Coordinates of C-alpha atoms in Angstrom, one line a residue:
X1 CA -19.7 -59.7 1.9
X2 CA -20.2 -55.8 0.2
X3 CA -24.2 -56.2 1.3
X4 CA -22.6 -56.8 4.6
X5 CA -20.4 -54.4 4.7
X6 CA -23.0 -51.7 4.3
X7 CA -24.6 -52.7 6.5
X8 CA -22.7 -52.9 9.2
X9 CA -21.5 -49.2 8.1
X10 CA -25.3 -48.1 8.4
X11 CA -25.9 -49.7 11.9
X12 CA -22.4 -47.8 13.1
X13 CA -23.5 -44.5 12.1
X14 CA -27.0 -44.7 13.6
X15 CA -25.7 -45.5 16.6
X16 CA -23.4 -42.6 16.2
X17 CA -26.1 -40.7 15.9
X18 CA -28.0 -41.8 18.9
X19 CA -25.3 -40.9 20.6
X20 CA -24.5 -37.9 19.6
X21 CA -28.4 -37.0 19.9
X22 CA -29.1 -38.9 24.4
X23 CA -25.9 -37.2 25.8
X24 CA -24.6 -39.6 28.5
X25 CA -26.5 -39.0 32.1
X26 CA -24.5 -37.1 35.2
X27 CA -23.3 -38.7 37.4
X28 CA -23.2 -36.9 40.9
X29 CA -20.4 -37.3 43.6
X30 CA -21.3 -38.4 47.1
X31 CA -19.1 -34.9 48.8
X32 CA -20.5 -33.1 45.9
X33 CA -20.1 -29.4 47.0
X34 CA -19.7 -27.3 44.7
X35 CA -21.9 -25.9 40.9
X36 CA -22.3 -28.9 38.5
X37 CA -21.9 -28.9 35.5
X38 CA -23.7 -29.5 32.7
X39 CA -21.8 -29.0 29.2
X40 CA -21.9 -31.6 27.8
X41 CA -25.2 -33.5 29.1
X42 CA -27.8 -31.2 27.8
X43 CA -30.0 -31.6 24.8
X44 CA -32.8 -29.2 23.8
X45 CA -36.2 -29.9 20.8
X46 CA -38.2 -27.5 19.9
X47 CA -42.1 -28.2 19.1
X48 CA -42.8 -25.7 16.8
X49 CA -47.1 -26.6 17.6
X50 CA -46.4 -25.6 20.8
X51 CA -49.6 -27.8 21.6
X52 CA -46.6 -31.2 22.4
X53 CA -47.5 -33.1 26.3
X54 CA -44.4 -34.2 28.3
X55 CA -45.5 -37.9 27.0
X56 CA -45.1 -36.7 23.8
X57 CA -42.3 -35.1 24.6
X58 CA -41.2 -38.0 26.3
X59 CA -41.2 -40.1 22.9
X60 CA -39.8 -38.1 20.8
X61 CA -36.8 -38.5 23.3
X62 CA -36.6 -41.4 23.6
X63 CA -36.9 -42.0 19.7
X64 CA -33.7 -39.9 19.7
X65 CA -35.7 -36.3 18.3
X66 CA -33.6 -34.0 20.8
X67 CA -30.2 -32.7 19.8
X68 CA -27.8 -32.1 22.2
X69 CA -26.7 -28.6 23.3
X70 CA -23.9 -26.7 21.6
X71 CA -23.5 -23.8 23.3
X72 CA -19.8 -23.9 24.9
X73 CA -20.5 -22.3 27.8
X74 CA -23.7 -22.1 30.4
X75 CA -25.9 -20.1 28.7
X76 CA -28.6 -21.0 25.8
X77 CA -29.3 -19.0 23.1
X78 CA -32.0 -19.9 21.5
X79 CA -32.8 -16.3 19.5
X80 CA -35.8 -14.4 18.8
X81 CA -38.6 -16.9 19.8
X82 CA -42.3 -17.1 18.2
X83 CA -45.2 -19.2 19.6
X84 CA -42.7 -22.8 19.7
X85 CA -42.5 -24.1 23.1
X86 CA -38.6 -25.1 23.9
X87 CA -37.5 -28.0 26.2
X88 CA -33.9 -29.5 27.8
X89 CA -33.3 -32.4 29.2
X90 CA -30.2 -33.6 31.2
X91 CA -30.1 -37.0 33.4
X92 CA -28.5 -37.0 37.1
X93 CA -27.4 -40.8 38.7
X94 CA -27.0 -40.1 42.5
X95 CA -24.8 -42.1 44.0
X96 CA -25.0 -45.9 45.8
X97 CA -23.4 -45.0 48.7
X98 CA -24.9 -42.2 50.6
X99 CA -27.4 -42.1 54.1
X100 CA -29.1 -39.3 52.8
X101 CA -30.6 -38.1 49.6
X102 CA -29.0 -35.4 47.5
X103 CA -30.7 -32.4 47.5
X104 CA -30.0 -29.7 44.6
X105 CA -30.7 -26.7 42.9
X106 CA -31.8 -25.9 39.5
X107 CA -31.2 -22.4 38.9
X108 CA -32.4 -21.0 35.4
X109 CA -30.7 -17.2 35.5
X110 CA -32.9 -14.8 33.5
X111 CA -35.3 -13.2 35.4
X112 CA -37.4 -12.4 32.3
X113 CA -39.4 -15.7 31.2
X114 CA -43.2 -15.6 30.3
X115 CA -43.3 -19.4 31.8
X116 CA -41.7 -22.3 32.2
X117 CA -41.7 -26.0 33.9
X118 CA -39.9 -28.8 35.5
X119 CA -40.9 -31.7 35.7
X120 CA -39.1 -35.2 36.9
X121 CA -39.3 -39.2 35.2
X122 CA -38.2 -41.4 37.3
X123 CA -39.3 -45.5 37.3
X124 CA -42.4 -44.6 34.6
X125 CA -43.4 -41.7 37.0
X126 CA -44.0 -38.1 36.0
X127 CA -43.5 -34.7 38.7
X128 CA -44.0 -31.6 37.9
X129 CA -41.4 -29.8 40.6
X130 CA -42.5 -25.9 40.1
X131 CA -44.6 -24.0 37.0
X132 CA -43.4 -20.3 37.4
X133 CA -42.8 -18.1 35.1
X134 CA -43.2 -13.5 34.4
X135 CA -46.9 -14.8 34.3
X136 CA -47.6 -16.1 37.9
X137 CA -47.7 -14.8 41.2
X138 CA -44.0 -14.1 43.0
X139 CA -45.3 -16.0 45.8
X140 CA -46.1 -19.1 43.2
X141 CA -42.2 -19.9 42.9
X142 CA -40.9 -23.0 43.7
X143 CA -37.5 -21.3 45.9
X144 CA -38.0 -17.8 46.0
X145 CA -35.0 -16.1 44.9
X146 CA -34.6 -13.5 42.1
X147 CA -34.0 -16.2 39.6
X148 CA -35.9 -19.3 38.8
X149 CA -35.0 -21.8 41.1
X150 CA -36.1 -25.3 41.0
X151 CA -35.1 -27.7 43.8
X152 CA -34.0 -31.2 43.1
X153 CA -34.0 -34.4 45.0
X154 CA -32.7 -37.0 44.2
X155 CA -32.5 -41.2 46.9
X156 CA -29.7 -43.2 46.7
X157 CA -28.8 -44.8 43.9
X158 CA -32.1 -42.7 41.8
X159 CA -31.9 -42.0 39.0
X160 CA -33.9 -39.5 36.7
X161 CA -34.3 -38.0 34.0
X162 CA -35.7 -33.7 33.9
X163 CA -37.2 -32.0 31.4
X164 CA -37.2 -28.3 31.5
X165 CA -40.2 -26.6 29.4
X166 CA -39.8 -22.9 28.4
X167 CA -42.7 -21.1 26.6
X168 CA -41.5 -17.0 25.3
X169 CA -43.5 -16.1 22.6
X170 CA -42.5 -12.9 20.2
X171 CA -39.4 -11.8 22.2
X172 CA -35.7 -13.1 22.6
X173 CA -35.3 -16.6 24.4
X174 CA -31.8 -16.6 26.0
X175 CA -30.9 -17.4 29.4
X176 CA -28.5 -19.2 32.2
X177 CA -29.0 -23.2 33.6
X178 CA -26.5 -24.2 35.9
X179 CA -27.5 -27.6 38.4
X180 CA -25.5 -26.6 42.5
X181 CA -25.3 -28.6 45.1
X182 CA -28.0 -27.1 48.0
X183 CA -24.6 -25.6 50.3
X184 CA -22.7 -24.1 47.2
X185 CA -25.9 -22.7 46.1
X186 CA -27.0 -21.0 49.1
X187 CA -23.5 -19.9 49.8
X188 CA -24.2 -18.3 46.0
X189 CA -27.0 -16.9 46.3
X190 CA -25.9 -14.7 49.8
X191 CA -22.7 -13.3 48.1
X192 CA -24.6 -11.9 45.7
X193 CA -27.9 -11.0 47.7
X194 CA -24.6 -9.1 49.4
X195 CA -23.2 -6.9 46.5
X196 CA -26.8 -6.0 45.0
X197 CA -27.5 -4.5 48.9
X198 CA -24.3 -3.0 48.4
X199 CA -25.1 -1.8 45.5
X200 CA -28.3 -0.2 46.5
X201 CA -26.8 1.6 49.2
X202 CA -24.0 3.1 47.1
X203 CA -26.8 4.4 44.8
X204 CA -29.2 4.9 48.0
X205 CA -26.3 7.7 49.1
X206 CA -25.4 9.2 46.3
X207 CA -29.7 9.8 45.6
X208 CA -29.4 12.0 49.2
X209 CA -26.5 13.7 49.0
X210 CA -27.8 14.4 45.6
X211 CA -31.3 15.2 46.8
X212 CA -28.6 17.6 49.8
X213 CA -27.4 19.7 47.1
X214 CA -30.5 20.3 45.4
X215 CA -32.0 21.5 48.6
X216 CA -28.8 23.3 49.5
X217 CA -28.6 25.1 46.0
X218 CA -31.9 24.7 43.3
X219 CA -29.0 23.4 41.3
X220 CA -31.7 21.0 38.9
X221 CA -28.2 19.2 37.8
X222 CA -29.0 17.0 41.1
X223 CA -32.3 16.3 40.6
X224 CA -31.7 14.9 37.1
X225 CA -28.9 13.5 37.9
X226 CA -31.1 10.8 41.7
X227 CA -33.1 10.6 38.2
X228 CA -30.2 9.5 36.2
X229 CA -29.3 6.8 39.1
X230 CA -33.3 5.7 39.5
X231 CA -33.9 4.7 35.7
X232 CA -30.9 3.2 35.6
X233 CA -31.6 1.1 38.7
X234 CA -34.3 -0.3 37.9
X235 CA -34.0 -0.9 34.7
X236 CA -31.0 -3.1 36.4
X237 CA -33.3 -4.5 38.6
X238 CA -36.4 -5.0 36.5
X239 CA -33.3 -7.2 34.7
X240 CA -32.2 -9.0 37.9
X241 CA -35.6 -10.0 38.5
X242 CA -35.4 -8.0 41.6
X243 CA -38.4 -5.6 41.1
X244 CA -40.6 -8.8 41.0
X245 CA -39.4 -10.1 44.2
X246 CA -39.4 -7.5 45.9
X247 CA -41.4 -3.8 44.1
X248 CA -44.6 -5.7 42.7
X249 CA -44.5 -9.7 43.8
X250 CA -48.4 -9.4 43.5
X251 CA -48.6 -7.6 40.2
X252 CA -47.3 -10.1 37.1
X253 CA -49.0 -7.9 34.3
X254 CA -46.7 -5.1 35.3
X255 CA -44.0 -7.5 33.8
X256 CA -46.2 -6.9 30.2
X257 CA -44.5 -3.4 30.2
X258 CA -41.2 -4.4 29.2
X259 CA -40.0 -2.2 32.5
X260 CA -36.7 -3.3 32.0
X261 CA -36.6 -1.7 28.4
X262 CA -39.1 1.7 28.8
X263 CA -37.0 2.0 32.0
X264 CA -33.5 2.7 29.9
X265 CA -35.9 5.3 27.3
X266 CA -36.8 6.8 30.9
X267 CA -32.7 7.6 31.5
X268 CA -32.0 8.8 28.2
X269 CA -34.2 11.6 29.0
X270 CA -32.8 12.2 32.5
X271 CA -29.1 11.7 30.7
X272 CA -29.6 13.5 28.3
X273 CA -30.5 16.8 30.3
X274 CA -27.8 15.5 32.9
X275 CA -25.2 16.1 30.7
X276 CA -27.0 19.7 29.4
X277 CA -26.8 20.6 32.5
X278 CA -23.2 19.3 33.0
X279 CA -21.3 21.0 30.2
X280 CA -24.1 24.5 30.9
X281 CA -25.8 23.8 27.3
X282 CA -28.3 26.3 26.2
X283 CA -29.8 27.3 23.4
X284 CA -28.2 30.8 23.4
X285 CA -24.4 28.7 23.3
X286 CA -25.2 25.6 20.8
X287 CA -27.0 24.9 18.0
X288 CA -27.8 21.0 18.8
X289 CA -29.6 22.3 22.3
X290 CA -33.2 21.9 20.6
X291 CA -32.1 18.8 18.8
X292 CA -31.9 17.0 22.5
X293 CA -35.0 18.5 23.4
X294 CA -36.2 17.9 20.5
X295 CA -35.1 13.7 20.8
X296 CA -36.2 14.2 25.1
X297 CA -39.7 14.9 23.8
X298 CA -39.9 12.2 20.8
X299 CA -38.4 9.4 23.5
X300 CA -41.3 10.9 26.7
X301 CA -43.2 10.5 23.9
X302 CA -42.4 6.8 22.8
X303 CA -42.8 6.3 26.4
X304 CA -46.3 7.2 27.2
X305 CA -46.8 5.3 23.7
X306 CA -45.9 1.6 24.4
X307 CA -47.5 2.7 28.1
X308 CA -50.8 3.4 26.9
X309 CA -50.5 0.7 23.7
X310 CA -50.4 -2.2 27.2
X311 CA -52.7 -0.1 29.4
X312 CA -55.0 -0.2 26.6
X313 CA -54.7 -3.9 26.1
X314 CA -54.2 -3.2 22.0
X315 CA -55.0 -6.1 19.8
X316 CA -52.3 -8.2 18.7
X317 CA -49.1 -6.7 20.7
X318 CA -48.1 -9.3 21.8
X319 CA -46.4 -9.8 18.3
X320 CA -45.4 -6.9 17.6
X321 CA -44.8 -5.0 20.5
X322 CA -41.8 -6.3 22.4
X323 CA -39.5 -6.7 18.9
X324 CA -40.9 -2.9 18.7
X325 CA -39.2 -1.9 21.6
X326 CA -36.4 -3.6 21.5
X327 CA -35.4 -2.6 18.4
X328 CA -36.7 1.5 18.7
X329 CA -34.0 0.9 22.4
X330 CA -31.1 -0.2 19.6
X331 CA -32.1 3.1 17.4
X332 CA -32.8 5.2 20.9
X333 CA -28.9 4.3 21.7
X334 CA -27.2 5.7 18.8
X335 CA -28.7 8.4 18.0
X336 CA -28.1 9.8 22.1
X337 CA -24.7 8.6 21.3
X338 CA -24.4 10.4 18.8
X339 CA -26.0 14.1 20.1
X340 CA -24.3 13.3 22.9
X341 CA -21.1 13.3 20.7
X342 CA -21.7 16.5 18.6
X343 CA -22.7 18.1 22.3
X344 CA -19.4 17.5 23.6
X345 CA -18.0 18.3 20.4
X346 CA -19.6 22.0 19.8
X347 CA -17.8 23.7 22.2
X348 CA -14.6 22.8 21.0
X349 CA -15.8 24.7 18.1
X350 CA -17.2 28.0 19.4
X351 CA -14.0 28.5 20.8
X352 CA -10.6 26.8 19.9
X353 CA -9.9 24.7 22.5
X354 CA -11.8 22.2 25.0
X355 CA -13.6 23.8 28.3
X356 CA -12.5 20.6 31.8
X357 CA -16.4 19.7 32.5
X358 CA -16.6 19.1 28.9
X359 CA -13.9 16.9 28.3
X360 CA -14.0 15.9 31.7
X361 CA -18.1 14.0 31.1
X362 CA -16.4 13.0 27.5
X363 CA -14.2 10.8 29.7
X364 CA -17.0 9.3 32.0
X365 CA -18.8 8.9 29.1
X366 CA -15.9 6.9 27.0
X367 CA -16.7 3.8 29.6
X368 CA -20.2 4.0 29.3
X369 CA -20.1 3.4 26.3
X370 CA -17.6 0.7 26.3
X371 CA -20.0 -0.8 28.2
X372 CA -23.2 -0.4 26.3
X373 CA -21.6 -1.6 23.2
X374 CA -20.7 -4.8 24.9
X375 CA -24.6 -4.9 25.6
X376 CA -25.4 -4.5 22.8
X377 CA -23.1 -7.1 21.7
X378 CA -24.1 -9.7 23.2
X379 CA -28.4 -8.5 23.1
X380 CA -27.4 -9.1 19.0
X381 CA -25.4 -12.4 19.5
X382 CA -28.6 -13.0 21.7
X383 CA -31.0 -11.9 19.3
X384 CA -29.4 -14.8 16.6
X385 CA -28.7 -17.0 18.2
X386 CA -25.3 -16.6 17.9
X387 CA -22.8 -19.2 20.9
X388 CA -21.1 -16.4 23.0
X389 CA -17.4 -17.9 23.8
X390 CA -17.8 -15.9 27.9
X391 CA -21.0 -16.4 30.4
X392 CA -21.8 -13.3 31.5
X393 CA -25.8 -11.0 32.5
X394 CA -26.2 -8.2 31.1
X395 CA -27.3 -6.2 34.1
X396 CA -23.6 -7.5 35.7
X397 CA -22.0 -4.9 32.7
X398 CA -24.2 -2.3 33.1
X399 CA -23.9 -2.4 37.2
X400 CA -20.4 -2.2 36.5
X401 CA -20.5 0.9 34.6
X402 CA -23.2 2.4 36.6
X403 CA -20.9 1.9 39.4
X404 CA -17.3 3.6 37.4
X405 CA -20.1 6.3 36.3
X406 CA -20.6 6.6 39.6
X407 CA -17.0 7.6 40.5
X408 CA -17.1 10.1 37.7
X409 CA -20.0 12.1 37.9
X410 CA -19.7 12.5 41.1
X411 CA -16.2 13.6 41.1
X412 CA -17.3 15.9 38.2
X413 CA -20.1 17.3 40.4
X414 CA -17.8 17.9 42.9
X415 CA -15.3 20.0 40.5
X416 CA -18.1 21.5 39.1
X417 CA -19.5 23.1 42.4
X418 CA -15.9 23.8 43.1
X419 CA -15.2 25.5 39.7
X420 CA -18.6 27.0 40.2
X421 CA -18.2 28.1 43.3
X422 CA -14.9 29.7 42.6
X423 CA -16.5 31.2 39.5
X424 CA -18.8 32.9 41.3
X425 CA -16.0 34.7 44.6
X426 CA -13.8 35.8 41.2
X427 CA -17.3 37.7 39.6
X428 CA -18.4 39.0 43.6
X429 CA -14.3 40.6 43.2
X430 CA -14.6 41.7 39.8
X431 CA -18.3 43.5 41.0
X432 CA -16.6 44.8 44.4
X433 CA -13.6 45.6 42.1
X434 CA -16.3 48.1 39.7
X435 CA -18.0 49.1 42.9
X436 CA -14.1 50.0 44.5
X437 CA -13.0 52.1 40.8
X438 CA -15.9 54.4 40.8
X439 CA -16.0 54.5 44.6
X440 CA -12.9 55.9 43.0
X441 CA -13.4 57.9 40.3
X442 CA -16.0 59.6 42.9
X443 CA -13.9 60.1 45.2
X444 CA -11.4 61.2 42.6
X445 CA -13.8 64.3 41.0
X446 CA -14.1 65.1 44.3
X447 CA -10.9 65.6 45.9
X448 CA -9.9 66.9 42.7
X449 CA -12.5 69.5 43.4
X450 CA -12.4 69.5 46.2
X451 CA -9.0 71.2 45.3
X452 CA -10.2 73.2 42.3
X453 CA -12.3 74.9 44.5
X454 CA -9.4 75.6 47.4
X455 CA -7.3 76.8 44.1
X456 CA -9.7 79.6 42.8
X457 CA -10.8 80.5 46.3
X458 CA -7.9 81.5 47.3
X459 CA -6.7 83.1 42.8
X460 CA -10.2 84.9 43.2
X461 CA -11.7 84.9 46.0
X462 CA -9.3 86.3 48.1
X463 CA -7.6 89.3 45.7
X464 CA -11.3 90.2 45.6
X465 CA -11.7 90.5 49.4
X466 CA -9.1 91.7 50.4
X467 CA -9.5 94.7 46.7
X468 CA -13.1 95.5 48.9
X469 CA -11.0 96.0 52.2
X470 CA -8.7 98.0 49.8
X471 CA -11.3 100.3 49.7
X472 CA -13.0 100.5 53.0
X473 CA -9.7 101.1 54.6
X474 CA -9.7 104.8 52.6
X475 CA -13.7 104.7 53.1
X476 CA -12.6 104.7 56.9
X477 CA -9.7 107.1 57.3
X478 CA -12.2 110.1 55.5
X479 CA -15.5 108.5 57.0
X480 CA -15.6 107.1 60.7
X481 CA -19.0 105.5 60.2
X482 CA -20.2 102.4 62.4
X483 CA -21.2 100.8 59.9
X484 CA -18.0 101.2 57.6
X485 CA -16.5 100.0 60.4
X486 CA -18.4 96.5 60.8
X487 CA -18.3 96.2 57.3
X488 CA -14.7 95.5 57.6
X489 CA -15.2 93.9 59.8
X490 CA -16.6 91.3 58.4
X491 CA -14.6 91.8 55.4
X492 CA -11.9 90.4 57.7
X493 CA -13.5 87.9 59.1
X494 CA -14.6 86.9 55.9
X495 CA -11.3 86.4 54.5
X496 CA -9.7 84.5 57.3
X497 CA -12.9 81.8 57.2
X498 CA -12.0 81.6 53.6
X499 CA -7.9 81.2 53.9
X500 CA -9.1 78.3 56.4
X501 CA -10.9 76.6 54.2
X502 CA -9.1 77.1 51.3
X503 CA -6.4 75.2 54.2
X504 CA -8.7 72.5 55.6
X505 CA -9.5 71.8 51.2
X506 CA -5.4 71.5 50.8
X507 CA -3.3 72.0 52.9
X508 CA 0.3 72.9 51.8
X509 CA 1.7 70.2 54.2
X510 CA 0.0 67.8 52.0
X511 CA 1.5 68.6 48.9
X512 CA 4.5 67.8 50.5
X513 CA 3.1 64.7 51.9
X514 CA 2.9 65.5 55.1
X515 CA 0.1 63.7 56.5
X516 CA 0.8 64.2 59.9
X517 CA 1.4 67.9 59.7
X518 CA -1.5 68.1 57.5
X519 CA -3.6 67.3 60.4
X520 CA -2.2 68.9 62.8
X521 CA -2.7 72.5 61.2
X522 CA -6.5 71.4 60.3
X523 CA -6.7 70.8 64.1
X524 CA -5.2 73.9 65.2
X525 CA -7.6 75.5 62.3
X526 CA -10.3 74.4 63.9
X527 CA -9.3 74.6 67.8
X528 CA -9.9 77.9 66.7
X529 CA -13.2 78.1 65.9
X530 CA -15.0 75.8 68.1
X531 CA -13.8 72.9 70.4
X532 CA -10.5 72.2 71.3
X533 CA -9.1 69.6 69.3
X534 CA -5.8 67.8 70.8
X535 CA -3.7 66.2 68.6
X536 CA -1.6 63.7 69.2
X537 CA 1.0 61.1 66.1
X538 CA 3.6 58.8 67.5
X539 CA 5.7 56.3 65.5
X540 CA 8.5 56.5 62.8
X541 CA 6.4 57.8 59.8
X542 CA 6.1 56.3 57.0
X543 CA 5.0 58.6 54.2
X544 CA 1.8 57.3 52.6
X545 CA 1.2 57.5 48.4
X546 CA -0.6 61.0 47.6
X547 CA -4.7 59.8 46.8
X548 CA -3.8 57.6 50.1
X549 CA -3.3 60.5 52.2
X550 CA -5.6 63.1 50.9
X551 CA -7.8 59.9 51.8
X552 CA -7.1 59.5 55.8
X553 CA -6.5 63.5 55.7
X554 CA -10.4 63.8 53.8
X555 CA -11.7 61.7 56.9
X556 CA -9.2 63.3 59.3
X557 CA -11.1 66.4 59.0
X558 CA -14.7 64.8 58.1
X559 CA -14.3 63.0 61.5
X560 CA -13.4 66.7 63.8
X561 CA -16.0 68.5 62.3
X562 CA -18.6 65.4 62.8
X563 CA -17.2 65.6 66.5
X564 CA -16.9 69.0 67.2
X565 CA -20.9 69.7 66.6
X566 CA -21.3 67.0 69.1
X567 CA -23.7 67.9 72.3
X568 CA -21.8 69.0 75.3
X569 CA -18.6 67.6 74.0
X570 CA -16.0 69.7 75.6
X571 CA -12.7 67.9 74.0
X572 CA -11.5 66.5 71.4
X573 CA -8.4 64.1 70.8
X574 CA -7.5 63.0 67.9
X575 CA -4.5 60.7 67.8
X576 CA -2.6 59.5 64.5
X577 CA -0.5 55.9 65.7
X578 CA 2.2 54.6 63.2
X579 CA 3.1 50.8 63.7
X580 CA 5.3 48.6 61.5
X581 CA 3.1 48.0 58.8
X582 CA 0.0 49.7 59.8
X583 CA -0.8 52.9 60.8
X584 CA -4.1 54.1 63.2
X585 CA -6.4 57.1 62.8
X586 CA -8.7 57.6 66.0
X587 CA -10.8 60.9 66.5
X588 CA -12.1 60.9 70.7
X589 CA -14.7 63.1 72.1
X590 CA -16.5 63.6 75.2
X591 CA -19.9 64.7 74.7
X592 CA -23.4 63.0 74.8
X593 CA -23.7 59.2 72.2
X594 CA -24.6 60.3 68.8
X595 CA -24.9 58.0 65.7
X596 CA -23.5 59.8 62.9
X597 CA -25.4 60.4 60.1
X598 CA -26.4 57.7 57.2
X599 CA -24.7 59.9 54.4
X600 CA -21.3 60.4 56.7
X601 CA -21.7 56.9 57.6
X602 CA -21.3 55.7 53.6
X603 CA -18.9 58.3 52.5
X604 CA -16.6 56.3 55.8
X605 CA -16.9 53.5 55.1
X606 CA -16.5 54.4 51.2
X607 CA -13.1 56.2 51.7
X608 CA -12.1 53.1 54.3
X609 CA -13.2 50.3 51.0
X610 CA -10.2 52.0 49.1
X611 CA -8.5 52.2 51.5
X612 CA -8.2 48.5 52.1
X613 CA -8.7 49.9 56.3
X614 CA -10.8 48.3 58.3
X615 CA -13.1 51.2 60.5
X616 CA -15.0 51.1 63.6
X617 CA -17.1 53.3 64.9
X618 CA -18.4 53.1 68.8
X619 CA -20.6 55.1 70.9
X620 CA -21.0 54.9 74.5
X621 CA -21.8 57.6 77.5
X622 CA -18.1 58.3 78.3
X623 CA -18.2 59.9 74.8
X624 CA -18.3 58.8 71.2
X625 CA -14.9 57.4 69.1
X626 CA -13.9 56.0 65.1
X627 CA -11.0 54.8 64.6
X628 CA -9.1 54.1 61.4
X629 CA -6.8 50.9 61.0
X630 CA -4.9 50.8 57.6
X631 CA -2.3 48.3 56.2
X632 CA 0.9 49.7 54.7
X633 CA 1.9 47.3 52.4
X634 CA 4.2 50.2 50.1
X635 CA 5.2 52.9 51.8
X636 CA 6.1 56.3 50.0
X637 CA 10.2 57.6 50.4
X638 CA 10.5 60.8 52.7

């Protein structure tokens, strides 16, 4: 009795193992219009020799050597593969009550598999449904798609087994496998390509805008940002299979250069350079600058070396190149992260405050590092062959990260441009203020010199002339010689001219802050010795401070003298008009059109700038006119 019990137990265990080794077939529905779940229906087998034929593999499947796929999702992770060939098996049963054959699409969603083939076994007949992979031209694919897609067709009541053979030597083997009813696949495929089109359109628009800004502003940050967008987009294209589909469909050997990784390296160089421009890092203000440049040079050298090894066909490269490039990429990511964090922290330690551009770049980078961290986690789990609890392609994560970064960095560039423009305007304003201060100092010095000269003429030279005239008067009473009388007359004229000049340099009315009487007085004095000058003043007088009044008086005197020297001039009119919040000074003459000398024009412009006044100079056939319009902001109490 006991031996019978043991035999029954062994038979049950064997049946259990066999049932576990052979998942049940998938019973297709007649009205299926969506994705067909393959979970629990896939089994897998590893041919460690890579030499088994399809019939030998069929024998192993029938003897229970295939094991159920343990993945909880549609992803199949085999980890790092050397020379083994991997097989997946599933069985389909078509319904019997259908008028037309069932049309399905098997999609392998990973674009960088070296070689894969789908074989159909039905009623003892073996039929290949397509041989494709990265080592074959794109046109060889059974269905034109960025992923590997195999059309399947089953008649009513037909049962067929399918063997998917995969070869990916010396690389990570991880992919999604999905089975669709054809209408559902076409709808999903159209949506995916539409989203890719939108993504590429956004990238192209931003890239063109950056190139326009580069040409307009000659700021190289826009070039490096466009270059970063190009490299990261090409990385996504390579990872999604769009690069092979649209850019090099007849050159499958380009896939051997591992563009998925090398475009990441190029993007690192472009992004670090973009960061340096963005936070204005240079050798004068950063100790990290030379380390960043050194790392960029090393990455560029490694990029050239990886391309050269593949281009020269170095023997044995298939065994070590992929693993070395993938491991180097992980190390590069860590170094980039460290250098970026140090670069962002350095300005704060140096100045004690966090600059807005540095803080903003840090926010954008935090989002980027979160995406990169998730991708690194997925890649690590794939390399170890660990089962993930979710289904997501790394290029989708990176694509979303790039879109978020696009918003951050585009806004950041706009903010940087506005900030730079404001800073330049502030610098221009500071330069203008410095220039005005310098002009003010020069004019103050000149006015002070005028005041001193007027005082010296009045206090020193005037008394000397008066004394000389007194001596000549004595001689005139004792001797009526004509030369003495002429000398006395010349001394009278010199004394009169001296008093006039002294009053022009510093009139007493101006010392009392009486601009109207000061200009009226100088007009009367100059009228007596030259062309008649008519002075007109109107409006409620609003006194100016001493310096502004001195500048207006100085300009009036200069303009009157200039007008009197014009050819064929017979009269000069001076108008000083007070309005509600501004005054106008105009000097007009009826002489021939005469341009103002460059030195006089520059002097007048400088004084007008100091007054923050408008200066209008005009010359016509009717004469010449100069008008000064000055805003009165804070009138001085009378």
